[in-house]
Amino acid sequence: MSIKNRMQALAGACALGLALTVSAHADGSLSIYAWADSIAPDVVAKFEKETGIKVTVDAFSSNEDLLTKLQAGSSGYDIVTPSQHFVKIMIDSGLLEDIGATSMEAYQQILPEWQKPWWDPTGNYSIPLAFGNAGYTVNRDIYKGPVDSWKTYFEPPAELQGKIASLAQPDEVIPAAQNYLGIEYCSEDPQKMKQVLDLLLAQKPSVAVYSSDNIENRIGSGEVAAHFWWDGNTMRVRHNDKANVEYAMPKEGLVGWLDSYVVPKGAANIDNAKKFINFMASLENATDQYNYYGHSSPVKIDETKALYNKENAPELFPTVPVKMGQACSPAAQELVTKVWTQLLQ
């Protein structure tokens, strides 16, 4: 579901007697393109108030859509938030600004395990925003059976047939199928990828829709009984909407992701972008962001003020293996594209 948040910048520069306050404020604007509902509006408003920078937040629902926009050039955005393997693709394609991330205040807040990861080994381009995993969610008002394997989703029992929903893109669905089949991510073996295609084609009659939008309403209302989805999103619809949903913990493993702040090449407001990234990574603001978004934080937060823990948010603390999605070779990506194209034709 696409959203756009437009917030009013301070008018203090025009007001008599506020010169000293306004002198500390930055000028201009900041345009952000992020996953839908991923950036806390209250924290954005706080940033605007403290800096005088006017912020616009637009939303995307897939890494593929974001990549296409950047490849087209002149996106008009100053910050975007791709997942790890797409950060790697964007760096290799020259689509991102070198913001010297390791020298930024925000870098000091990153948890050690997420510093200089394989997708940004020099630490020049990205500051992490949130991490989690992709799996499937069931509506327990409709489906009462086990959710300890991907078999439930990819080879659904009778009560789920025709009541499953998938995503519109292959980015996480195919790796999940590979987890189930015991096939390595980014396989360049056509025979192994045919196994993936055969599995998805056999599942297709049970799939009501392939869509990455409006998932919370589709699964929360019981329109479908199972939906490919994400950990924190499931937790939020369970907490906020009191939906009777459960996030599966398949023994074959979940598909991991980490989204980061990056700056597109040629962005008009790089300094403002870095100010925002530093602001969001501070202990207080990162905690507020975590409490809003409901996905795990790769930067330090105040645990005493964090709303979620193992007891009330088990979705965020997986009990099965999590394998991070990878940036595939051109040959492997071509096979992924072929599988998905044949599936949806």
GROMACS .gro file of C-alpha atoms in nm:
model
  345
    1MET     CA    1   0.000   0.000   0.000
    2SER     CA    2   0.161   0.325  -0.117
    3ILE     CA    3   0.178   0.611   0.131
    4LYS     CA    4   0.310   0.964   0.126
    5ASN     CA    5   0.380   1.165   0.437
    6ARG     CA    6   0.427   1.536   0.392
    7MET     CA    7   0.510   1.737   0.702
    8GLN     CA    8   0.530   2.112   0.747
    9ALA     CA    9   0.881   2.264   0.804
   10LEU     CA   10   0.930   2.524   1.075
   11ALA     CA   11   0.846   2.881   0.984
   12GLY     CA   12   1.077   3.023   1.246
   13ALA     CA   13   1.306   3.184   0.993
   14CYS     CA   14   1.033   3.432   0.922
   15ALA     CA   15   0.951   3.506   1.283
   16LEU     CA   16   1.101   3.797   1.474
   17GLY     CA   17   1.299   3.698   1.781
   18LEU     CA   18   1.387   3.342   1.668
   19ALA     CA   19   1.706   3.427   1.483
   20LEU     CA   20   1.936   3.246   1.724
   21THR     CA   21   1.726   2.928   1.711
   22VAL     CA   22   1.688   2.934   1.335
   23SER     CA   23   2.058   2.991   1.281
   24ALA     CA   24   2.113   2.637   1.404
   25HIS     CA   25   1.858   2.496   1.160
   26ALA     CA   26   1.950   2.350   0.823
   27ASP     CA   27   1.795   2.478   0.504
   28GLY     CA   28   1.614   2.289   0.234
   29SER     CA   29   1.435   1.960   0.201
   30LEU     CA   30   1.479   1.585   0.209
   31SER     CA   31   1.302   1.326  -0.006
   32ILE     CA   32   1.290   0.965   0.115
   33TYR     CA   33   1.179   0.650  -0.068
   34ALA     CA   34   1.128   0.371   0.183
   35TRP     CA   35   0.936   0.051   0.245
   36ALA     CA   36   0.570   0.129   0.316
   37ASP     CA   37   0.507   0.229   0.679
   38SER     CA   38   0.871   0.171   0.771
   39ILE     CA   39   0.977   0.517   0.895
   40ALA     CA   40   0.822   0.645   1.219
   41PRO     CA   41   0.622   0.962   1.137
   42ASP     CA   42   0.670   1.104   1.488
   43VAL     CA   43   1.048   1.075   1.457
   44VAL     CA   44   1.038   1.240   1.116
   45ALA     CA   45   0.833   1.525   1.264
   46LYS     CA   46   1.087   1.559   1.544
   47PHE     CA   47   1.369   1.580   1.288
   48GLU     CA   48   1.182   1.852   1.098
   49LYS     CA   49   1.125   2.050   1.414
   50GLU     CA   50   1.487   2.033   1.521
   51THR     CA   51   1.642   2.106   1.181
   52GLY     CA   52   1.390   2.302   0.975
   53ILE     CA   53   1.433   2.051   0.694
   54LYS     CA   54   1.110   1.961   0.515
   55VAL     CA   55   1.080   1.584   0.473
   56THR     CA   56   0.877   1.391   0.218
   57VAL     CA   57   0.841   1.013   0.251
   58ASP     CA   58   0.717   0.802  -0.041
   59ALA     CA   59   0.672   0.425  -0.030
   60PHE     CA   60   0.770   0.124  -0.239
   61SER     CA   61   0.670  -0.240  -0.192
   62SER     CA   62   0.956  -0.428  -0.361
   63ASN     CA   63   1.331  -0.404  -0.407
   64GLU     CA   64   1.278  -0.463  -0.778
   65ASP     CA   65   1.063  -0.151  -0.810
   66LEU     CA   66   1.322   0.055  -0.624
   67LEU     CA   67   1.608  -0.073  -0.840
   68THR     CA   68   1.417   0.005  -1.159
   69LYS     CA   69   1.357   0.361  -1.042
   70LEU     CA   70   1.726   0.419  -0.966
   71GLN     CA   71   1.836   0.260  -1.292
   72ALA     CA   72   1.612   0.504  -1.479
   73GLY     CA   73   1.812   0.792  -1.330
   74SER     CA   74   1.707   1.122  -1.172
   75SER     CA   75   1.485   0.955  -0.914
   76GLY     CA   76   1.458   1.276  -0.714
   77TYR     CA   77   1.520   1.092  -0.386
   78ASP     CA   78   1.790   1.168  -0.131
   79ILE     CA   79   1.755   0.848   0.075
   80VAL     CA   80   1.630   0.503  -0.023
   81THR     CA   81   1.618   0.186   0.187
   82PRO     CA   82   1.699  -0.130  -0.014
   83SER     CA   83   1.762  -0.475   0.129
   84GLN     CA   84   2.115  -0.613   0.161
   85HIS     CA   85   2.157  -0.789  -0.174
   86PHE     CA   86   2.014  -0.491  -0.359
   87VAL     CA   87   2.259  -0.262  -0.180
   88LYS     CA   88   2.533  -0.480  -0.330
   89ILE     CA   89   2.377  -0.458  -0.678
   90MET     CA   90   2.341  -0.080  -0.648
   91ILE     CA   91   2.701  -0.033  -0.532
   92ASP     CA   92   2.834  -0.251  -0.813
   93SER     CA   93   2.619  -0.061  -1.064
   94GLY     CA   94   2.741   0.281  -0.951
   95LEU     CA   95   2.393   0.385  -0.837
   96LEU     CA   96   2.488   0.505  -0.489
   97GLU     CA   97   2.683   0.795  -0.338
   98ASP     CA   98   2.987   0.720  -0.124
   99ILE     CA   99   2.873   0.892   0.196
  100GLY     CA  100   3.174   0.786   0.401
  101ALA     CA  101   2.943   0.598   0.635
  102THR     CA  102   3.221   0.479   0.867
  103SER     CA  103   3.299   0.841   0.957
  104MET     CA  104   2.938   0.927   1.039
  105GLU     CA  105   2.799   0.945   1.394
  106ALA     CA  106   2.545   0.680   1.299
  107TYR     CA  107   2.817   0.425   1.231
  108GLN     CA  108   2.920   0.427   1.596
  109GLN     CA  109   2.569   0.310   1.685
  110ILE     CA  110   2.574   0.003   1.460
  111LEU     CA  111   2.593  -0.330   1.641
  112PRO     CA  112   2.930  -0.498   1.567
  113GLU     CA  113   2.780  -0.789   1.373
  114TRP     CA  114   2.634  -0.550   1.115
  115GLN     CA  115   2.942  -0.335   1.056
  116LYS     CA  116   3.106  -0.368   0.712
  117PRO     CA  117   2.886  -0.658   0.595
  118TRP     CA  118   2.948  -0.845   0.271
  119TRP     CA  119   2.715  -0.617   0.075
  120ASP     CA  120   2.913  -0.306   0.181
  121PRO     CA  121   3.254  -0.437   0.293
  122THR     CA  122   3.420  -0.095   0.298
  123GLY     CA  123   3.139   0.058   0.501
  124ASN     CA  124   3.124   0.359   0.269
  125TYR     CA  125   2.769   0.344   0.139
  126SER     CA  126   2.514   0.227   0.394
  127ILE     CA  127   2.383   0.253   0.748
  128PRO     CA  128   2.144  -0.027   0.852
  129LEU     CA  129   1.783   0.052   0.933
  130ALA     CA  130   1.615  -0.276   1.035
  131PHE     CA  131   1.651  -0.650   0.994
  132GLY     CA  132   1.426  -0.953   1.004
  133ASN     CA  133   1.313  -1.243   0.794
  134ALA     CA  134   1.056  -1.359   0.541
  135GLY     CA  135   0.832  -1.660   0.592
  136TYR     CA  136   0.460  -1.722   0.595
  137THR     CA  137   0.174  -1.625   0.824
  138VAL     CA  138  -0.145  -1.817   0.886
  139ASN     CA  139  -0.486  -1.701   1.006
  140ARG     CA  140  -0.568  -1.931   1.296
  141ASP     CA  141  -0.941  -1.870   1.263
  142ILE     CA  142  -0.923  -2.064   0.936
  143TYR     CA  143  -0.623  -2.296   0.955
  144LYS     CA  144  -0.556  -2.502   1.269
  145GLY     CA  145  -0.279  -2.729   1.144
  146PRO     CA  146   0.102  -2.733   1.188
  147VAL     CA  147   0.330  -2.451   1.072
  148ASP     CA  148   0.667  -2.610   1.143
  149SER     CA  149   0.762  -2.669   0.779
  150TRP     CA  150   0.749  -2.497   0.442
  151LYS     CA  151   0.552  -2.805   0.330
  152THR     CA  152   0.237  -2.643   0.474
  153TYR     CA  153   0.284  -2.345   0.242
  154PHE     CA  154   0.432  -2.497  -0.074
  155GLU     CA  155   0.238  -2.827  -0.064
  156PRO     CA  156  -0.074  -2.709   0.117
  157PRO     CA  157  -0.327  -2.942   0.277
  158ALA     CA  158  -0.688  -2.939   0.161
  159GLU     CA  159  -0.798  -2.668   0.404
  160LEU     CA  160  -0.544  -2.424   0.256
  161GLN     CA  161  -0.596  -2.495  -0.112
  162GLY     CA  162  -0.718  -2.182  -0.288
  163LYS     CA  163  -0.658  -1.981   0.028
  164ILE     CA  164  -0.285  -1.905  -0.001
  165ALA     CA  165  -0.133  -1.575  -0.114
  166SER     CA  166   0.220  -1.510  -0.236
  167LEU     CA  167   0.424  -1.200  -0.311
  168ALA     CA  168   0.428  -1.036  -0.653
  169GLN     CA  169   0.807  -1.068  -0.688
  170PRO     CA  170   1.044  -1.367  -0.659
  171ASP     CA  171   1.304  -1.197  -0.439
  172GLU     CA  172   1.220  -1.393  -0.122
  173VAL     CA  173   0.972  -1.652  -0.245
  174ILE     CA  174   1.226  -1.843  -0.454
  175PRO     CA  175   1.488  -1.854  -0.174
  176ALA     CA  176   1.214  -1.988   0.057
  177ALA     CA  177   1.139  -2.261  -0.196
  178GLN     CA  178   1.511  -2.333  -0.216
  179ASN     CA  179   1.523  -2.367   0.162
  180TYR     CA  180   1.243  -2.622   0.144
  181LEU     CA  181   1.405  -2.819  -0.139
  182GLY     CA  182   1.756  -2.802   0.004
  183ILE     CA  183   1.887  -2.603  -0.293
  184GLU     CA  184   2.149  -2.333  -0.245
  185TYR     CA  185   2.052  -1.971  -0.306
  186CYS     CA  186   2.153  -1.823  -0.640
  187SER     CA  187   2.188  -2.161  -0.805
  188GLU     CA  188   2.317  -2.157  -1.162
  189ASP     CA  189   2.200  -2.516  -1.218
  190PRO     CA  190   1.900  -2.522  -1.457
  191GLN     CA  191   1.789  -2.863  -1.330
  192LYS     CA  192   1.776  -2.743  -0.970
  193MET     CA  193   1.585  -2.434  -1.071
  194LYS     CA  194   1.342  -2.656  -1.262
  195GLN     CA  195   1.272  -2.827  -0.929
  196VAL     CA  196   1.184  -2.484  -0.789
  197LEU     CA  197   0.958  -2.409  -1.086
  198ASP     CA  198   0.785  -2.747  -1.058
  199LEU     CA  199   0.717  -2.687  -0.689
  200LEU     CA  200   0.572  -2.340  -0.753
  201LEU     CA  201   0.364  -2.459  -1.049
  202ALA     CA  202   0.218  -2.739  -0.837
  203GLN     CA  203   0.136  -2.483  -0.567
  204LYS     CA  204  -0.016  -2.230  -0.809
  205PRO     CA  205  -0.375  -2.368  -0.813
  206SER     CA  206  -0.383  -2.309  -0.436
  207VAL     CA  207  -0.266  -1.947  -0.467
  208ALA     CA  208  -0.549  -1.695  -0.459
  209VAL     CA  209  -0.330  -1.397  -0.547
  210TYR     CA  210   0.029  -1.291  -0.608
  211SER     CA  211   0.048  -0.949  -0.442
  212SER     CA  212   0.286  -0.750  -0.221
  213ASP     CA  213   0.026  -0.487  -0.127
  214ASN     CA  214  -0.251  -0.482   0.133
  215ILE     CA  215  -0.120  -0.799   0.295
  216GLU     CA  216  -0.224  -0.706   0.649
  217ASN     CA  217  -0.589  -0.675   0.548
  218ARG     CA  218  -0.584  -0.986   0.332
  219ILE     CA  219  -0.448  -1.217   0.602
  220GLY     CA  220  -0.589  -1.034   0.904
  221SER     CA  221  -0.946  -1.041   0.775
  222GLY     CA  222  -0.928  -1.405   0.671
  223GLU     CA  223  -0.962  -1.332   0.300
  224VAL     CA  224  -0.678  -1.583   0.273
  225ALA     CA  225  -0.565  -1.839   0.528
  226ALA     CA  226  -0.189  -1.820   0.462
  227HIS     CA  227   0.028  -1.544   0.317
  228PHE     CA  228   0.397  -1.512   0.241
  229TRP     CA  229   0.498  -1.227   0.473
  230TRP     CA  230   0.749  -1.084   0.716
  231ASP     CA  231   0.813  -1.131   1.087
  232GLY     CA  232   0.757  -0.780   1.224
  233ASN     CA  233   0.458  -0.714   1.001
  234THR     CA  234   0.290  -1.023   1.138
  235MET     CA  235   0.366  -0.912   1.492
  236ARG     CA  236   0.222  -0.566   1.428
  237VAL     CA  237  -0.107  -0.690   1.282
  238ARG     CA  238  -0.138  -0.931   1.574
  239HIS     CA  239  -0.065  -0.658   1.831
  240ASN     CA  240  -0.235  -0.360   1.670
  241ASP     CA  241  -0.533  -0.522   1.500
  242LYS     CA  242  -0.575  -0.815   1.741
  243ALA     CA  243  -0.576  -1.046   1.441
  244ASN     CA  244  -0.558  -1.418   1.521
  245VAL     CA  245  -0.248  -1.481   1.312
  246GLU     CA  246   0.066  -1.684   1.367
  247TYR     CA  247   0.406  -1.654   1.203
  248ALA     CA  248   0.542  -1.993   1.101
  249MET     CA  249   0.880  -2.125   1.211
  250PRO     CA  250   0.961  -2.374   0.933
  251LYS     CA  251   1.236  -2.616   1.026
  252GLU     CA  252   1.398  -2.570   0.683
  253GLY     CA  253   1.474  -2.206   0.768
  254LEU     CA  254   1.357  -1.851   0.702
  255VAL     CA  255   1.489  -1.599   0.447
  256GLY     CA  256   1.684  -1.319   0.617
  257TRP     CA  257   1.693  -0.954   0.516
  258LEU     CA  258   1.845  -0.626   0.635
  259ASP     CA  259   1.737  -0.289   0.499
  260SER     CA  260   1.973   0.008   0.499
  261TYR     CA  261   1.973   0.381   0.443
  262VAL     CA  262   2.166   0.466   0.125
  263VAL     CA  263   2.191   0.780  -0.089
  264PRO     CA  264   2.123   0.755  -0.466
  265LYS     CA  265   2.388   0.884  -0.703
  266GLY     CA  266   2.332   1.250  -0.784
  267ALA     CA  267   2.101   1.315  -0.488
  268ALA     CA  268   2.034   1.687  -0.443
  269ASN     CA  269   2.047   1.694  -0.061
  270ILE     CA  270   2.331   1.470   0.050
  271ASP     CA  271   2.416   1.671   0.362
  272ASN     CA  272   2.054   1.666   0.474
  273ALA     CA  273   2.042   1.293   0.406
  274LYS     CA  274   2.341   1.233   0.632
  275LYS     CA  275   2.188   1.452   0.902
  276PHE     CA  276   1.871   1.242   0.890
  277ILE     CA  277   2.059   0.912   0.902
  278ASN     CA  278   2.263   1.028   1.201
  279PHE     CA  279   1.946   1.152   1.370
  280MET     CA  280   1.763   0.821   1.321
  281ALA     CA  281   2.054   0.621   1.462
  282SER     CA  282   2.071   0.803   1.796
  283LEU     CA  283   1.975   0.587   2.093
  284GLU     CA  284   1.646   0.763   2.166
  285ASN     CA  285   1.531   0.791   1.806
  286ALA     CA  286   1.639   0.439   1.713
  287THR     CA  287   1.433   0.312   2.006
  288ASP     CA  288   1.127   0.508   1.893
  289GLN     CA  289   1.181   0.381   1.539
  290TYR     CA  290   1.202   0.020   1.665
  291ASN     CA  291   0.885   0.060   1.869
  292TYR     CA  292   0.702   0.197   1.565
  293TYR     CA  293   0.828  -0.038   1.295
  294GLY     CA  294   0.835  -0.360   1.494
  295HIS     CA  295   1.136  -0.510   1.318
  296SER     CA  296   1.467  -0.586   1.488
  297SER     CA  297   1.715  -0.301   1.517
  298PRO     CA  298   2.073  -0.333   1.387
  299VAL     CA  299   2.169  -0.016   1.578
  300LYS     CA  300   2.175   0.031   1.954
  301ILE     CA  301   1.843   0.093   2.128
  302ASP     CA  302   1.741   0.159   2.485
  303GLU     CA  303   1.632  -0.187   2.599
  304THR     CA  304   1.452  -0.039   2.900
  305LYS     CA  305   1.217   0.148   2.665
  306ALA     CA  306   1.181  -0.117   2.395
  307LEU     CA  307   0.824  -0.241   2.355
  308TYR     CA  308   0.900  -0.585   2.218
  309ASN     CA  309   1.068  -0.892   2.366
  310LYS     CA  310   1.069  -1.272   2.332
  311GLU     CA  311   0.753  -1.301   2.538
  312ASN     CA  312   0.527  -1.056   2.353
  313ALA     CA  313   0.694  -1.063   2.010
  314PRO     CA  314   0.816  -1.417   1.936
  315GLU     CA  315   0.813  -1.336   1.565
  316LEU     CA  316   1.124  -1.122   1.614
  317PHE     CA  317   1.318  -1.402   1.782
  318PRO     CA  318   1.327  -1.694   1.537
  319THR     CA  319   1.382  -2.045   1.671
  320VAL     CA  320   1.484  -2.187   1.331
  321PRO     CA  321   1.777  -2.107   1.099
  322VAL     CA  322   1.771  -1.775   0.913
  323LYS     CA  323   1.968  -1.758   0.588
  324MET     CA  324   2.034  -1.411   0.453
  325GLY     CA  325   1.924  -1.342   0.096
  326GLN     CA  326   2.215  -1.305  -0.146
  327ALA     CA  327   2.306  -1.101  -0.452
  328CYS     CA  328   2.299  -1.351  -0.739
  329SER     CA  329   2.526  -1.371  -1.041
  330PRO     CA  330   2.374  -1.266  -1.375
  331ALA     CA  331   2.341  -1.633  -1.472
  332ALA     CA  332   2.161  -1.721  -1.150
  333GLN     CA  333   1.940  -1.413  -1.168
  334GLU     CA  334   1.842  -1.502  -1.523
  335LEU     CA  335   1.721  -1.841  -1.400
  336VAL     CA  336   1.522  -1.674  -1.121
  337THR     CA  337   1.359  -1.444  -1.375
  338LYS     CA  338   1.277  -1.736  -1.605
  339VAL     CA  339   1.121  -1.935  -1.321
  340TRP     CA  340   0.903  -1.644  -1.212
  341THR     CA  341   0.803  -1.550  -1.566
  342GLN     CA  342   0.697  -1.906  -1.645
  343LEU     CA  343   0.511  -1.929  -1.315
  344LEU     CA  344   0.300  -1.620  -1.377
  345GLN     CA  345   0.238  -1.658  -1.751
   0.00000   0.00000   0.00000
